[in-house]
Amino acid sequence: MVMMAGVWMMGWMWIWPVFIVAGLLLIGFVVVRLVPGGLTYPTPPRSVGSAARRILYERSARGEFDEDEYRRRRGLWP
């Protein structure tokens, strides 16, 4: 009877490493989420240009005016 209990218990020995790894992953996830600035992506460097040109581009990207109006406002067309 003692032998059977030992063999049966060895069959469940794999579960403890799984619990430990899962616990470490959970702790790591919680720490990363709680740290300010965690998982942020670097912002691209600011392009050379004025703030007005950036605002003009953003408004054009939102669809406030078409490409012809964008070019006119940038001064590319007379």
PDB file of C-alpha atoms in Angstrom:
ATOM      1  CA  MET A   1       0.000   0.000   0.000  1.00  0.00           C
ATOM      2  CA  VAL A   2       2.849   2.376   0.771  1.00  0.00           C
ATOM      3  CA  MET A   3       4.383   1.755  -2.630  1.00  0.00           C
ATOM      4  CA  MET A   4       1.148   2.667  -4.415  1.00  0.00           C
ATOM      5  CA  ALA A   5       0.842   5.988  -2.566  1.00  0.00           C
ATOM      6  CA  GLY A   6       4.420   6.893  -3.540  1.00  0.00           C
ATOM      7  CA  VAL A   7       3.863   6.132  -7.210  1.00  0.00           C
ATOM      8  CA  TRP A   8       0.566   8.014  -7.237  1.00  0.00           C
ATOM      9  CA  MET A   9       2.139  11.088  -5.652  1.00  0.00           C
ATOM     10  CA  MET A  10       5.009  11.111  -8.163  1.00  0.00           C
ATOM     11  CA  GLY A  11       2.479  11.431 -10.957  1.00  0.00           C
ATOM     12  CA  TRP A  12       1.464  14.847  -9.580  1.00  0.00           C
ATOM     13  CA  MET A  13       4.998  16.157  -9.056  1.00  0.00           C
ATOM     14  CA  TRP A  14       4.895  17.990 -12.408  1.00  0.00           C
ATOM     15  CA  ILE A  15       2.155  20.344 -11.190  1.00  0.00           C
ATOM     16  CA  TRP A  16       4.390  22.288  -8.747  1.00  0.00           C
ATOM     17  CA  PRO A  17       6.802  23.633 -11.393  1.00  0.00           C
ATOM     18  CA  VAL A  18       3.778  24.658 -13.462  1.00  0.00           C
ATOM     19  CA  PHE A  19       2.310  26.542 -10.497  1.00  0.00           C
ATOM     20  CA  ILE A  20       5.642  28.234  -9.795  1.00  0.00           C
ATOM     21  CA  VAL A  21       6.138  29.354 -13.399  1.00  0.00           C
ATOM     22  CA  ALA A  22       2.531  30.554 -13.654  1.00  0.00           C
ATOM     23  CA  GLY A  23       2.892  32.461 -10.386  1.00  0.00           C
ATOM     24  CA  LEU A  24       6.116  34.129 -11.524  1.00  0.00           C
ATOM     25  CA  LEU A  25       4.510  35.129 -14.819  1.00  0.00           C
ATOM     26  CA  LEU A  26       1.511  36.562 -12.970  1.00  0.00           C
ATOM     27  CA  ILE A  27       3.732  38.532 -10.592  1.00  0.00           C
ATOM     28  CA  GLY A  28       5.786  39.849 -13.515  1.00  0.00           C
ATOM     29  CA  PHE A  29       2.645  40.905 -15.377  1.00  0.00           C
ATOM     30  CA  VAL A  30       1.256  42.726 -12.338  1.00  0.00           C
ATOM     31  CA  VAL A  31       4.563  44.508 -11.685  1.00  0.00           C
ATOM     32  CA  VAL A  32       4.862  45.651 -15.305  1.00  0.00           C
ATOM     33  CA  ARG A  33       1.292  46.931 -15.326  1.00  0.00           C
ATOM     34  CA  LEU A  34       1.655  48.792 -12.024  1.00  0.00           C
ATOM     35  CA  VAL A  35       4.960  50.518 -12.792  1.00  0.00           C
ATOM     36  CA  PRO A  36       4.327  53.972 -14.254  1.00  0.00           C
ATOM     37  CA  GLY A  37       5.473  54.064 -17.836  1.00  0.00           C
ATOM     38  CA  GLY A  38       5.571  50.289 -18.102  1.00  0.00           C
ATOM     39  CA  LEU A  39       5.193  48.868 -21.615  1.00  0.00           C
ATOM     40  CA  THR A  40       5.320  52.241 -23.291  1.00  0.00           C
ATOM     41  CA  TYR A  41       6.741  52.532 -26.729  1.00  0.00           C
ATOM     42  CA  PRO A  42       9.247  55.249 -27.514  1.00  0.00           C
ATOM     43  CA  THR A  43       7.805  58.198 -29.332  1.00  0.00           C
ATOM     44  CA  PRO A  44       9.261  58.941 -32.717  1.00  0.00           C
ATOM     45  CA  PRO A  45      11.576  61.920 -32.861  1.00  0.00           C
ATOM     46  CA  ARG A  46       9.931  65.168 -33.741  1.00  0.00           C
ATOM     47  CA  SER A  47      10.260  65.991 -37.364  1.00  0.00           C
ATOM     48  CA  VAL A  48      11.825  69.204 -38.460  1.00  0.00           C
ATOM     49  CA  GLY A  49       8.994  71.626 -39.007  1.00  0.00           C
ATOM     50  CA  SER A  50       6.862  74.152 -37.331  1.00  0.00           C
ATOM     51  CA  ALA A  51       3.987  73.523 -34.981  1.00  0.00           C
ATOM     52  CA  ALA A  52       1.636  75.036 -37.541  1.00  0.00           C
ATOM     53  CA  ARG A  53       2.688  72.486 -40.170  1.00  0.00           C
ATOM     54  CA  ARG A  54       2.170  69.648 -37.670  1.00  0.00           C
ATOM     55  CA  ILE A  55      -1.309  70.933 -36.822  1.00  0.00           C
ATOM     56  CA  LEU A  56      -2.105  71.272 -40.518  1.00  0.00           C
ATOM     57  CA  TYR A  57      -1.014  67.672 -41.092  1.00  0.00           C
ATOM     58  CA  GLU A  58      -3.085  66.401 -38.149  1.00  0.00           C
ATOM     59  CA  ARG A  59      -6.189  68.216 -39.364  1.00  0.00           C
ATOM     60  CA  SER A  60      -5.686  66.800 -42.840  1.00  0.00           C
ATOM     61  CA  ALA A  61      -5.244  63.303 -41.404  1.00  0.00           C
ATOM     62  CA  ARG A  62      -8.549  63.643 -39.546  1.00  0.00           C
ATOM     63  CA  GLY A  63     -10.229  64.452 -42.866  1.00  0.00           C
ATOM     64  CA  GLU A  64     -11.136  68.066 -42.165  1.00  0.00           C
ATOM     65  CA  PHE A  65     -10.061  68.933 -45.721  1.00  0.00           C
ATOM     66  CA  ASP A  66      -8.783  67.157 -48.808  1.00  0.00           C
ATOM     67  CA  GLU A  67      -5.300  66.941 -50.320  1.00  0.00           C
ATOM     68  CA  ASP A  68      -5.801  69.978 -52.572  1.00  0.00           C
ATOM     69  CA  GLU A  69      -6.715  72.144 -49.604  1.00  0.00           C
ATOM     70  CA  TYR A  70      -3.760  70.735 -47.660  1.00  0.00           C
ATOM     71  CA  ARG A  71      -1.349  71.648 -50.457  1.00  0.00           C
ATOM     72  CA  ARG A  72      -2.878  75.113 -50.806  1.00  0.00           C
ATOM     73  CA  ARG A  73      -2.561  75.803 -47.096  1.00  0.00           C
ATOM     74  CA  ARG A  74       1.037  74.559 -47.075  1.00  0.00           C
ATOM     75  CA  GLY A  75       1.779  76.912 -49.909  1.00  0.00           C
ATOM     76  CA  LEU A  76       2.745  74.254 -52.416  1.00  0.00           C
ATOM     77  CA  TRP A  77       0.271  75.548 -54.994  1.00  0.00           C
ATOM     78  CA  PRO A  78      -0.370  79.178 -55.777  1.00  0.00           C
TER      79      PRO A  78
END
